[in-house]
Coordinates of C-alpha atoms and ligand atoms in Angstrom, one line a residue:
X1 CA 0.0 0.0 0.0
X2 CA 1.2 3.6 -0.7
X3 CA 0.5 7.3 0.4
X4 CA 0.4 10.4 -0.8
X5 CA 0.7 13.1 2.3
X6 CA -0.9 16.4 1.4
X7 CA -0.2 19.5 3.8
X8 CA -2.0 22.3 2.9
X9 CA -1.0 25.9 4.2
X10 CA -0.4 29.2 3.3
X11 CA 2.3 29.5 6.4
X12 CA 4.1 26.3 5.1
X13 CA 5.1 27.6 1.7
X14 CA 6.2 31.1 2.6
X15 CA 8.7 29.3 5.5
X16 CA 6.6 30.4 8.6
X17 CA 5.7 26.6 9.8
X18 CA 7.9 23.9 9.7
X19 CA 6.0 20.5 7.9
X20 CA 6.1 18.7 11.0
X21 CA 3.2 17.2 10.0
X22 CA 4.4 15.5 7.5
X23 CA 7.3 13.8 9.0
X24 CA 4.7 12.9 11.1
X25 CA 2.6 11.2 9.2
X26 CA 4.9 9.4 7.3
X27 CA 7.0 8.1 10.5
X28 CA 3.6 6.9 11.6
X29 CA 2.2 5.2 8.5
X30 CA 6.0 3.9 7.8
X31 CA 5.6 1.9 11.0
X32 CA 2.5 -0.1 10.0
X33 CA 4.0 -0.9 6.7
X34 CA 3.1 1.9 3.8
X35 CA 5.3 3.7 1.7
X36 CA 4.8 7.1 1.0
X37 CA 5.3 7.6 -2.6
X38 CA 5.6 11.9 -2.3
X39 CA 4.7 14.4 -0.2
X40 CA 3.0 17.6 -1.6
X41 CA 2.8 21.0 0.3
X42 CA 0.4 23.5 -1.4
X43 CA -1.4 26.9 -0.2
X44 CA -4.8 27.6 1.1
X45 CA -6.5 27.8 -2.7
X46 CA -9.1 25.2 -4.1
X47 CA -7.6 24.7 -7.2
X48 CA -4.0 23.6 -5.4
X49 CA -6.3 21.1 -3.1
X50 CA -8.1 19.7 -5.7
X51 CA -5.3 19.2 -8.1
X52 CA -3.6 17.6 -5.3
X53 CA -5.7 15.1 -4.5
X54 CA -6.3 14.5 -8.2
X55 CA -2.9 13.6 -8.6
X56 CA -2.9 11.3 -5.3
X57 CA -6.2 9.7 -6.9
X58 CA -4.2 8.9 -9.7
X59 CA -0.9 7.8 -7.9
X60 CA -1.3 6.5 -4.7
X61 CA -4.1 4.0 -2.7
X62 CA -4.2 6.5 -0.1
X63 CA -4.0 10.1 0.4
X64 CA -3.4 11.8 4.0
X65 CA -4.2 15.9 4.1
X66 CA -3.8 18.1 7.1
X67 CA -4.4 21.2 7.3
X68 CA -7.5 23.9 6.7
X69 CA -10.0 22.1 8.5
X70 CA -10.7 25.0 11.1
X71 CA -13.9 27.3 11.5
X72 CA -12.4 30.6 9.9
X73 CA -12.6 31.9 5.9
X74 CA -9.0 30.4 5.5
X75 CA -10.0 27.2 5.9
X76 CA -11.4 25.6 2.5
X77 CA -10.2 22.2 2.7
X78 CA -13.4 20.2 3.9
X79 CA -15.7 22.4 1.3
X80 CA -13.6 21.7 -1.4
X81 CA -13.5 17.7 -0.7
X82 CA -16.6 17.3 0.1
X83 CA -17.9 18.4 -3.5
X84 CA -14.9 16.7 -5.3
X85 CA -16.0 13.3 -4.1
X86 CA -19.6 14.2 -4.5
X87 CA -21.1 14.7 -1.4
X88 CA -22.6 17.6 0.6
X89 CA -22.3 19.1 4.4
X90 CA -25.3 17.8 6.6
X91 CA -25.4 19.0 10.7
X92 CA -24.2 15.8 13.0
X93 CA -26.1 17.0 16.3
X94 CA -23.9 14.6 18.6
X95 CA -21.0 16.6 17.4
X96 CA -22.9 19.6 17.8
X97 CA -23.6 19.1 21.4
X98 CA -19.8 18.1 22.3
X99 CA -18.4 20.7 20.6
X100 CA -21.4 23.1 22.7
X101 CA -20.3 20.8 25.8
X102 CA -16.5 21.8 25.3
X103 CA -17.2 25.4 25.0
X104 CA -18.8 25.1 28.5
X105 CA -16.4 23.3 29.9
X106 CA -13.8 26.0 29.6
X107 CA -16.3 28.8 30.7
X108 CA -17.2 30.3 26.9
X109 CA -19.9 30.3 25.0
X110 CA -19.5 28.7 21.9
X111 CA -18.7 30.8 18.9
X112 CA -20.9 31.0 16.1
X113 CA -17.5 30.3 13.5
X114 CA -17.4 27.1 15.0
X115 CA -20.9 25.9 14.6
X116 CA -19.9 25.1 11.1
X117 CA -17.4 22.2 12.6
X118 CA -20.8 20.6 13.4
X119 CA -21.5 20.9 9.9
X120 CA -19.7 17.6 8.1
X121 CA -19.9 15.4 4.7
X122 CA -22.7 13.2 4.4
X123 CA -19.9 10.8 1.9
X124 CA -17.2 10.8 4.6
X125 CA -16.7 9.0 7.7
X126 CA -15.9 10.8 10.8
X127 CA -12.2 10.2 12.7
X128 CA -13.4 11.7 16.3
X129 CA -11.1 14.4 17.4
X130 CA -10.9 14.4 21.3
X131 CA -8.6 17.1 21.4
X132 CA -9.6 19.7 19.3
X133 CA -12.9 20.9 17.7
X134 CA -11.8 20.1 13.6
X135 CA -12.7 16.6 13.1
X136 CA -10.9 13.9 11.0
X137 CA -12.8 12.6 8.0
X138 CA -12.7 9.4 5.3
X139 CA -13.6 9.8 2.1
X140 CA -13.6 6.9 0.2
X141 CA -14.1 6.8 -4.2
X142 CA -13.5 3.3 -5.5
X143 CA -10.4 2.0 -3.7
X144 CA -8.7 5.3 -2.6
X145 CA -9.0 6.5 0.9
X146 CA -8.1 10.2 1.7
X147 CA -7.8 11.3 5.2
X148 CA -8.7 14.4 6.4
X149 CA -7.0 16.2 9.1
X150 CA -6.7 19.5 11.2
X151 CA -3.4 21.3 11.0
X152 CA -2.6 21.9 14.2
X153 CA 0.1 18.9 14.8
X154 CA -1.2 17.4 18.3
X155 CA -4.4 17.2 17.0
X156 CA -3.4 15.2 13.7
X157 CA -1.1 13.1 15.5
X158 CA -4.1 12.2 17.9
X159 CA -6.5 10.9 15.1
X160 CA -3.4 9.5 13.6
X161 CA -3.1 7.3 16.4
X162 CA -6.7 7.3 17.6
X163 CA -8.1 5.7 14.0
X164 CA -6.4 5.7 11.0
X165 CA -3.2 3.3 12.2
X166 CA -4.9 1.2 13.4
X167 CA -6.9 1.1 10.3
X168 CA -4.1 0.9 8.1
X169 CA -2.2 -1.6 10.2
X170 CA -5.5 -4.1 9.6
X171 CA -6.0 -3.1 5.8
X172 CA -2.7 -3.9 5.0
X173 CA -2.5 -7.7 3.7
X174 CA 0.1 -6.9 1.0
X175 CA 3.6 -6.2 0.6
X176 CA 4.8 -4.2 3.7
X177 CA 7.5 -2.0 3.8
X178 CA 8.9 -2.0 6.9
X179 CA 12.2 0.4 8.9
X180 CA 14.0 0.1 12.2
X181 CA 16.9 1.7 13.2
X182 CA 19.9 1.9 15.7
X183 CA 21.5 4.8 17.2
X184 CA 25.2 5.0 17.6
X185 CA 27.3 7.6 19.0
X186 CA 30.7 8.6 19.2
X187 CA 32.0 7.3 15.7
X188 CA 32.1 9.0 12.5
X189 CA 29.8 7.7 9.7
X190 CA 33.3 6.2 7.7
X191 CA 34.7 4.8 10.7
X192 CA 31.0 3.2 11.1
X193 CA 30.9 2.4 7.4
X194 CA 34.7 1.0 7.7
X195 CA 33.4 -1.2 11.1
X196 CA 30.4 -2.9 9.1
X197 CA 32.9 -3.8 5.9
X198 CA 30.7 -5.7 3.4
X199 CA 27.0 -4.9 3.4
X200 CA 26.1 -7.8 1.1
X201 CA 24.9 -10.2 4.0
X202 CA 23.1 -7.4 5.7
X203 CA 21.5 -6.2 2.0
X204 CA 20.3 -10.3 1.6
X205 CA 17.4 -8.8 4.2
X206 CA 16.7 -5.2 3.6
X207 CA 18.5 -2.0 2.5
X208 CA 20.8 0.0 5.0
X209 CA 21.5 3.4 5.4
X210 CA 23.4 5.7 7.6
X211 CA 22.0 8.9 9.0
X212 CA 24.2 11.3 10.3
X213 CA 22.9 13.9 12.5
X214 CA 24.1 15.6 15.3
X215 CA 23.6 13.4 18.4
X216 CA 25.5 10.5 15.9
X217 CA 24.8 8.1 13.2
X218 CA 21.9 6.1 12.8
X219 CA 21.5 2.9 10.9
X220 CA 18.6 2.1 9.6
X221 CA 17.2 -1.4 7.6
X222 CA 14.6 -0.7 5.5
X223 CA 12.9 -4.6 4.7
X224 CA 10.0 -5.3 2.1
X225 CA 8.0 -8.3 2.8
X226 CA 5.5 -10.2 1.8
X227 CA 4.2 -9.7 5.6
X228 CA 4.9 -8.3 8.4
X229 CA 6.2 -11.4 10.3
X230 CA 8.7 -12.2 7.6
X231 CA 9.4 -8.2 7.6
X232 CA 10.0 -8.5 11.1
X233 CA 12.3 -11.8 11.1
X234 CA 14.4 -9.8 8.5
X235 CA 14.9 -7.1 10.4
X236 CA 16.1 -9.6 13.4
X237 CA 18.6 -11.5 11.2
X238 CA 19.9 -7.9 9.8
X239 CA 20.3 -6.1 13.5
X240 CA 22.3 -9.4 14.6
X241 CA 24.4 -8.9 11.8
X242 CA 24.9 -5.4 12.5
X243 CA 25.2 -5.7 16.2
X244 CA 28.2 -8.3 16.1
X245 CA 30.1 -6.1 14.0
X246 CA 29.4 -2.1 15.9
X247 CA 26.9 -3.1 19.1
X248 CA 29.2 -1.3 21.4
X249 CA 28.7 1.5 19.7
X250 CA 24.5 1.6 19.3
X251 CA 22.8 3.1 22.6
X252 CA 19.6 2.1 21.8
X253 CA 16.9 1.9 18.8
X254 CA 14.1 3.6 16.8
X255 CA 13.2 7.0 18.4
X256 CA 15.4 6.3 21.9
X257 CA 17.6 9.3 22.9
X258 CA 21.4 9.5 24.3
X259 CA 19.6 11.7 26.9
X260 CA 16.9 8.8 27.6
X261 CA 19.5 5.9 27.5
X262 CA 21.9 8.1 29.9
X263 CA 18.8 8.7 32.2
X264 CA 17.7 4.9 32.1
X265 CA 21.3 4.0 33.7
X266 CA 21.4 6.6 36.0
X267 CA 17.9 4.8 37.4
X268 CA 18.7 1.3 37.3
X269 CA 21.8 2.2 39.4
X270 CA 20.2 5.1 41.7
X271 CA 22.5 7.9 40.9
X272 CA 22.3 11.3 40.6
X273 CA 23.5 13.8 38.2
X274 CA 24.0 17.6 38.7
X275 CA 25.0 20.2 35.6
X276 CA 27.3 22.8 34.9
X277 CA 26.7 24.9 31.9
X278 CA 28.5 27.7 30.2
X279 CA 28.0 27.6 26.5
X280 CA 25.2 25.6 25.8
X281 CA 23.3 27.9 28.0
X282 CA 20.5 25.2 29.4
X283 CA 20.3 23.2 26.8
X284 CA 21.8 20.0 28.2
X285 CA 19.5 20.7 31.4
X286 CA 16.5 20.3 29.1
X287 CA 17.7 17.9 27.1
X288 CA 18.2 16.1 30.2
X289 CA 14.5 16.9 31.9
X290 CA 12.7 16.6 28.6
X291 CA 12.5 12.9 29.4
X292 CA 9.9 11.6 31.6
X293 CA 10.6 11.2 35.3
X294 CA 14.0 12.7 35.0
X295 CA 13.6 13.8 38.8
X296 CA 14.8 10.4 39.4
X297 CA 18.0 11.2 38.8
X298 CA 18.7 14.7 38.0
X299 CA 19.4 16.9 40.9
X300 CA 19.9 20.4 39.2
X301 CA 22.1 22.1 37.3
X302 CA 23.6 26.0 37.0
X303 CA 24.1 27.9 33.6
X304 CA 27.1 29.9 34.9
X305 CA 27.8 32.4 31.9
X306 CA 29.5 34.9 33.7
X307 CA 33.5 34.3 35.2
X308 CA 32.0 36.0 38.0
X309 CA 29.1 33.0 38.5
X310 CA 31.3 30.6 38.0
X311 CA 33.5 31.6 40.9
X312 CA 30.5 32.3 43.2
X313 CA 28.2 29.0 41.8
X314 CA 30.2 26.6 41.1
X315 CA 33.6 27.6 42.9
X316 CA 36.0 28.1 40.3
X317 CA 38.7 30.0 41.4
X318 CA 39.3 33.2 40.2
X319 CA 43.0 32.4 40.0
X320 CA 42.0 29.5 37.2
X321 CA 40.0 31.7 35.0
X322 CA 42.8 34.3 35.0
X323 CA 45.7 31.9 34.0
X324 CA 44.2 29.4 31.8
X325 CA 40.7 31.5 30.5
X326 CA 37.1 30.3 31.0
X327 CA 37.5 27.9 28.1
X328 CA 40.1 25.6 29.2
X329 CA 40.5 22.2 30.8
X330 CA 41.0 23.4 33.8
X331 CA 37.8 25.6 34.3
X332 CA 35.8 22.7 32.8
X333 CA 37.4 20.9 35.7
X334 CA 36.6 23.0 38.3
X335 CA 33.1 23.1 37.0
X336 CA 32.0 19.8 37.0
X337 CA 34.0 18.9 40.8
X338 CA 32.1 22.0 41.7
X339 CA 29.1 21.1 41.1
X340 CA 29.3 17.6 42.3
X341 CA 30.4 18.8 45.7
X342 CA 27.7 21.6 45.9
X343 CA 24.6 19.5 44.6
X344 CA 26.0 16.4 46.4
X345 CA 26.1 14.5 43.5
X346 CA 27.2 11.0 42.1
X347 CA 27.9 12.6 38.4
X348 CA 28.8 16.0 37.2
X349 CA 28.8 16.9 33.6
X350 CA 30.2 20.9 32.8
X351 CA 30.7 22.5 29.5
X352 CA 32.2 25.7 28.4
X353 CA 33.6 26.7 25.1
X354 CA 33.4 29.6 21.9
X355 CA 30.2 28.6 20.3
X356 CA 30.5 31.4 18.4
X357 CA 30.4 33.3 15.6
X358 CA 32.8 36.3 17.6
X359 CA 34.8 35.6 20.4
X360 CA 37.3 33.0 18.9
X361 CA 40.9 33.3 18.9
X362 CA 43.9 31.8 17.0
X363 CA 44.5 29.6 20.1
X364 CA 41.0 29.0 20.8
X365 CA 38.9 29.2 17.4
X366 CA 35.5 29.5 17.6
X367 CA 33.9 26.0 18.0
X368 CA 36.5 24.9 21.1
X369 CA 34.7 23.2 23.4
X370 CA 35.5 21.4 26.5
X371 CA 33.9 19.1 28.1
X372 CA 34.2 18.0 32.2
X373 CA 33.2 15.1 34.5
X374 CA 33.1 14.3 37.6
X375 CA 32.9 11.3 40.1
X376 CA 34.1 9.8 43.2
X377 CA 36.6 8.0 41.2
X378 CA 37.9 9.8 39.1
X379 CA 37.4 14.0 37.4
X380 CA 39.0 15.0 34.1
X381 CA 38.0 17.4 30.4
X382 CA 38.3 16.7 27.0
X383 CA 38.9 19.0 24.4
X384 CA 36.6 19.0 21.4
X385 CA 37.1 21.4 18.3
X386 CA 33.4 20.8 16.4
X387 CA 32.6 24.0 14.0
X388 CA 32.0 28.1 13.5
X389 CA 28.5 27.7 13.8
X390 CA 26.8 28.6 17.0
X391 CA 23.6 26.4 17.1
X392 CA 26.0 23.0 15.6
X393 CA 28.1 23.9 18.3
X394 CA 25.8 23.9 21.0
X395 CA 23.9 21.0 20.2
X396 CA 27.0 19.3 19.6
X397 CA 28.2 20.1 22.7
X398 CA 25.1 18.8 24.6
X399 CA 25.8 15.4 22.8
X400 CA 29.4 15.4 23.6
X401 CA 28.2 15.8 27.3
X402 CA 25.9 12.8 27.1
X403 CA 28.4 10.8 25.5
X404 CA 31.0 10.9 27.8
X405 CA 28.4 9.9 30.8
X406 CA 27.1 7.5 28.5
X407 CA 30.8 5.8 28.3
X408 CA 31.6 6.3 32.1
X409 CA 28.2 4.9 33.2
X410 CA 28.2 2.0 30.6
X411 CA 31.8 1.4 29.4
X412 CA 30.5 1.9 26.2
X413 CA 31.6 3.9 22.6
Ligands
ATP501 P1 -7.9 24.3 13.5 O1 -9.0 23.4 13.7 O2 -7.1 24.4 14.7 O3 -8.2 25.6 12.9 P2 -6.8 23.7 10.9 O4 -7.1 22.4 10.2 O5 -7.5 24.9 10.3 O6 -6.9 23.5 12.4 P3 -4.6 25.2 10.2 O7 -5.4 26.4 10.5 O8 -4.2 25.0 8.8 O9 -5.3 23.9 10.7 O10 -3.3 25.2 11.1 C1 -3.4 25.2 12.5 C2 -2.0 25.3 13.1 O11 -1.3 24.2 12.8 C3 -1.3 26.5 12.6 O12 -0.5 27.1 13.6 C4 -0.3 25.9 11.6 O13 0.8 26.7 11.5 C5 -0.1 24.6 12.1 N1 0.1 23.6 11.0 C6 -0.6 23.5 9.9 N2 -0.1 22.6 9.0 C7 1.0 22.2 9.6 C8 2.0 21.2 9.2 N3 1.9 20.6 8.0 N4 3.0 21.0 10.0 C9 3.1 21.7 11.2 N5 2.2 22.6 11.6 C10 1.2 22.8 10.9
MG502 MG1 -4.3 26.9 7.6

């Protein structure tokens, strides 16, 4: 089975909105086994919706919109559908009442604009919406599905979920197309490439593919199958393969994070973890929180920017900062001991570097970063040069950190 993914938006095509929803969509439907065969952004006209669809019609078995489905003049999409597959708008009343009932709820009174939500095709089926007032529709002609679905991303990722995976994951009796990957960090893509040597045994089950991004490489097996319990043994076979020849470098798989696989150790062995940061400013703190029940084992963490807070936080001494300069190894040392000893600590993690674009040196170039770490055992920084731009250099950064506690606490990369 394949897709066509349709966003429609004004605010996508001038730049304004990032098409989350389409990586969305297509993660999703990837997972139950569909390709996607393109994905087509147009504005907020009929014509451009129409056309669209027209061309999944012609392309695809399915077609997946978002987008336009909301109660003001902007928003054409479910008028313009509902005609092209024949059909007019007729007033559900159950809708109508929990759409009146929501209003309540929140203390309004429900505005007349969104009466018309109430107001849906009499050839489509409805995908409920318990998060949002624009519901999801199925229109069906022939053999081709299109599903329709507000723009706003949480609320398309709801009814994604809610009814049309679910769907799609029964429908599908054919070929499936099916991905998993692994996440590896701390070794170039070559190096990785170099590790792995010939693909041909690994190719006998699917295709591979290394992603580079900034928190590492992934490798990912794309298998076809003639179902998805063959699909799925292939994968198996293909990840052994892959794990005998560069396990120690994967941290985990599919959508896992360094941040989540670094938290997950720091639980199982009931440690804690404080932070010092200087250049990536509070990123690695919420990188660190933005995984659920971090509390566990994150204690706090300081973003000392100033010389002057890093003396009084984290007690580096003022001597340090004058001899060797806030970016050095031993100001990322006195960081991380520092905050160990003040947050009473297990781990400490510090960073401090040029992220740049002014403020490098020829000594210290813009993109110098080092790292610290802290333990009872054992405190010392690396030095990592990574690049002159300021956002690749934090982020980087914030990986580099994880890395190194992901080594210490696992022995691993
Ligand atoms: P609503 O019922 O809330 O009005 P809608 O179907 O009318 O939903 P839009 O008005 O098109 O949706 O978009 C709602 C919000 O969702 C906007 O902030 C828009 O920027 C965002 N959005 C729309 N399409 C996408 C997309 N493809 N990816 C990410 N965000 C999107
Ligand atoms: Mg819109």
């Amino acid at each position: 089975m394949n897709a066509t993914i349709i966003s429609i938006g004004d605010e996508l095509l001038i730049g304004q909105t990032i098409n989350t929803n389409a990586s969305m969509i297509a993660r999703k439907i990837a997972k139950a086994g569909v390709s996607v065969n393109s994905i087509l952004t147009i504005g907020d006209t009929g014509n451009a919706i129409r056309e669209a669809v027209a061309a999944a019609q012609a392309n695809s078995d399915i077609a997946i919109v978002t987008g336009g489905l909301g109660p003001t003049h902007d928003d054409l999409t479910k008028d313009v559908l509902v005609k092209h597959f024949g059909g007019k708008l007729v007033l559900y009343p159950e809708i109508l009442k929990a759409l009146e009932a929501r209003f309540e709820q929140r203390g309004y009174r429900m505005p007349e604009n969104n009466r018309g939500q109430a107001m849906l095709p009499d050839n489509a089926k409805v995908l409920p919406n318990k998060v949002g007032t624009a519901q999801g529709m199925l229109f069906q002609s022939g053999k081709f599905l299109c599903f329709v679905l507000p723009g706003v991303p949480y609320e398309a990722s709801f009814i994604m979920d809610d009814s049309i995976v679910p769907m799609l994951s029964s429908m599908i009796k054919d070929v499936v197309l099916l991905h998993q990957s692994w996440r590896t960090v701390g070794v170039p893509e070559s190096v990785l490439a170099e590790k792995i040597g010939d693909i041909a045994a690994i190719e006998e089950h699917g295709k591979l593919a290394f992603l580079p991004k900034y928190s590492g490489v992934d490798l990912r097996i794309s298998v076809r199958a003639a179902n998805r319990a063959e699909a799925e043994t292939r994968i198996r076979k293909s990840e052994k393969i892959i794990r005998a020849k560069v396990g120690h470098h994967i941290y985990g798989s599919g959508d896992e994070s360094l941040a989540g696989t670094v938290g997950a150790i720091l639980r199982e062995r009931s440690a804690t973890l404080a932070v010092a940061e200087s250049c990536t400013g509070g990123l690695l703190c919420a990188r660190l929180t933005s995984e659920p029940g971090s509390s566990d084992f994150f204690v706090g963490g300081m973003v000392t920017y100033s010389n002057a807070e890093k003396i009084r936080q984290l007690g580096v001494r003022e001597d340090t900062l004058k001899k060797h300069g806030a970016v050095s190894e031993e100001v990322a040392l006195e960081m991380s001991v520092g905050a160990r000893h003040r947050l009473q600590v297990d781990f400490a993690i510090s960073t401090t570097g040029i992220a740049g674009p002014g403020g490098g040196s020829a000594e210290k170039p813009v993109g110098t970063v080092w790292i610290g770490f802290a333990s009872a055992e054992k405190s010392y920084a690396k030095k990592y040069t990574i690049s002159s731009l300021r956002e690749v250099n934090q982020e980087r950064s914030v990986n580099y950190a994880l890395a190194i506690l992901l080594r210490e606490l696992a022995g691993r990369s």
